[in-house]
Amino acid sequence: MAVDQLGVSSSEISFQSSNAWDAAGAGAFGFKVAWINRFGQQPERLGVVADAELKDLAALPELL
């Protein structure tokens, strides 16, 4: 796992994905999540919300 390899806590890792399922899983693990929602999809109903929802990667540098 990334936390073991990097020697950091999960909250110190930023995870970006265009897949809502992957974003929800990363959020459940404690990662800071940016969901790249290019097509305006509904989030997965898993009880986990992304920290940020972006339309495309152009907005990502501001977030980081």
Coordinates of N, CA and C in Angstrom, one line a residue:
M1 N 0.8 -1.2 0.0 CA 0.0 0.0 0.0 C 0.9 1.3 0.0
A2 N 0.3 2.3 -0.5 CA 1.0 3.6 -0.6 C 1.5 4.1 0.7
V3 N 0.6 4.0 1.8 CA 1.0 4.5 3.1 C 2.2 3.8 3.6
D4 N 2.4 2.5 3.4 CA 3.5 1.7 3.8 C 4.8 2.1 3.0
Q5 N 4.6 2.2 1.7 CA 5.8 2.5 0.8 C 6.3 3.9 1.1
L6 N 5.4 4.8 1.3 CA 5.8 6.2 1.4 C 6.0 6.6 2.9
G7 N 5.5 5.8 3.8 CA 5.7 6.1 5.2 C 4.9 7.3 5.7
V8 N 3.7 7.5 5.1 CA 2.9 8.6 5.5 C 1.5 8.1 5.9
S9 N 0.7 9.0 6.5 CA -0.7 8.6 6.8 C -1.6 8.7 5.5
S10 N -2.7 8.0 5.5 CA -3.6 8.1 4.4 C -4.1 9.5 4.1
S11 N -4.2 10.3 5.1 CA -4.7 11.7 4.9 C -3.7 12.6 4.2
E12 N -2.5 12.1 4.1 CA -1.4 12.9 3.4 C -1.3 12.5 1.9
I13 N -2.1 11.6 1.5 CA -2.1 11.2 0.1 C -3.3 11.7 -0.7
S14 N -3.0 12.3 -1.9 CA -4.0 12.8 -2.7 C -4.3 11.8 -3.8
F15 N -5.5 11.4 -4.0 CA -5.9 10.4 -5.0 C -6.9 11.1 -6.0
Q16 N -6.6 11.0 -7.3 CA -7.4 11.5 -8.3 C -7.9 10.4 -9.2
S17 N -9.2 10.5 -9.6 CA -9.8 9.4 -10.5 C -11.0 10.0 -11.2
S18 N -11.2 9.5 -12.4 CA -12.4 9.8 -13.1 C -13.5 8.7 -12.9
N19 N -13.1 7.7 -12.1 CA -14.0 6.6 -11.8 C -14.6 6.9 -10.4
A20 N -15.9 7.0 -10.3 CA -16.6 7.3 -9.0 C -16.4 6.2 -8.0
W21 N -16.4 5.0 -8.5 CA -16.2 3.8 -7.6 C -14.8 3.8 -6.9
D22 N -13.8 4.1 -7.8 CA -12.4 4.2 -7.2 C -12.2 5.3 -6.3
A23 N -12.9 6.5 -6.6 CA -12.8 7.7 -5.7 C -13.4 7.3 -4.4
A24 N -14.6 6.7 -4.4 CA -15.2 6.3 -3.1 C -14.4 5.4 -2.3
G25 N -13.7 4.4 -2.9 CA -12.9 3.5 -2.2 C -11.7 4.2 -1.6
A26 N -11.1 5.1 -2.3 CA -9.9 5.8 -1.8 C -10.3 6.7 -0.6
G27 N -11.5 7.3 -0.8 CA -12.0 8.2 0.3 C -12.3 7.3 1.6
A28 N -12.8 6.1 1.4 CA -13.1 5.3 2.5 C -11.8 4.9 3.3
F29 N -10.7 4.8 2.5 CA -9.4 4.5 3.1 C -8.8 5.7 3.8
G30 N -9.3 6.9 3.5 CA -8.8 8.1 4.2 C -8.0 9.0 3.3
F31 N -7.8 8.6 2.0 CA -7.1 9.5 1.1 C -7.9 10.8 0.9
K32 N -7.2 11.9 0.5 CA -7.9 13.1 0.1 C -8.2 12.8 -1.4
V33 N -9.5 13.0 -1.8 CA -9.9 12.5 -3.1 C -10.4 13.7 -4.0
A34 N -9.9 13.7 -5.2 CA -10.5 14.6 -6.2 C -11.1 13.7 -7.3
W35 N -12.4 13.8 -7.4 CA -13.1 13.0 -8.5 C -13.2 13.9 -9.7
I36 N -12.6 13.4 -10.8 CA -12.6 14.1 -12.1 C -13.9 13.6 -12.8
N37 N -15.0 14.4 -12.6 CA -16.3 14.0 -13.1 C -16.6 14.7 -14.5
R38 N -15.9 14.2 -15.5 CA -16.0 14.8 -16.9 C -17.4 14.8 -17.5
F39 N -18.2 13.8 -17.1 CA -19.5 13.6 -17.8 C -20.7 13.9 -16.9
G40 N -20.5 14.5 -15.7 CA -21.6 14.9 -14.8 C -22.3 13.8 -14.2
Q41 N -21.6 12.7 -13.9 CA -22.3 11.5 -13.4 C -22.6 11.7 -11.9
Q42 N -23.5 10.9 -11.4 CA -23.9 10.9 -10.0 C -22.9 10.1 -9.2
P43 N -22.6 10.6 -8.0 CA -21.6 9.9 -7.2 C -22.2 8.5 -6.8
E44 N -21.3 7.6 -6.5 CA -21.7 6.3 -6.0 C -22.3 6.4 -4.6
R45 N -23.3 5.6 -4.3 CA -24.0 5.7 -3.0 C -23.3 4.7 -2.0
L46 N -22.2 5.1 -1.6 CA -21.4 4.3 -0.7 C -21.1 5.0 0.6
G47 N -21.7 6.1 0.8 CA -21.5 6.9 2.1 C -20.2 7.6 2.1
V48 N -19.5 7.7 1.0 CA -18.2 8.4 1.0 C -18.3 9.5 -0.1
V49 N -17.9 10.7 0.3 CA -18.0 11.8 -0.7 C -16.6 12.3 -1.0
A50 N -16.3 12.6 -2.2 CA -15.0 13.1 -2.6 C -14.7 14.5 -2.0
D51 N -13.5 14.8 -1.7 CA -13.2 16.1 -1.1 C -13.4 17.2 -2.1
A52 N -13.2 16.8 -3.4 CA -13.4 17.8 -4.5 C -13.9 17.1 -5.7
E53 N -14.8 17.8 -6.4 CA -15.3 17.2 -7.7 C -14.9 18.2 -8.8
L54 N -14.2 17.8 -9.8 CA -13.7 18.6 -10.8 C -14.3 18.2 -12.2
K55 N -14.5 19.2 -13.1 CA -14.9 18.8 -14.4 C -13.8 18.2 -15.3
D56 N -12.6 18.6 -15.0 CA -11.5 18.2 -15.8 C -10.2 18.4 -15.0
L57 N -9.1 17.9 -15.6 CA -7.8 18.0 -14.9 C -7.2 19.4 -14.9
A58 N -7.7 20.3 -15.7 CA -7.2 21.7 -15.7 C -7.3 22.3 -14.3
A59 N -8.3 22.0 -13.5 CA -8.5 22.6 -12.2 C -7.6 21.9 -11.1
L60 N -7.0 20.8 -11.4 CA -6.3 20.1 -10.4 C -5.1 20.8 -9.8
P61 N -4.3 21.5 -10.5 CA -3.1 22.2 -9.9 C -3.5 23.2 -8.8
E62 N -4.7 23.9 -9.0 CA -5.1 24.8 -8.0 C -5.5 24.1 -6.7
L63 N -6.0 22.9 -6.8 CA -6.4 22.1 -5.7 C -5.2 21.6 -4.9
L64 N -4.2 21.2 -5.6 CA -3.0 20.6 -4.9 C -2.2 21.7 -4.3

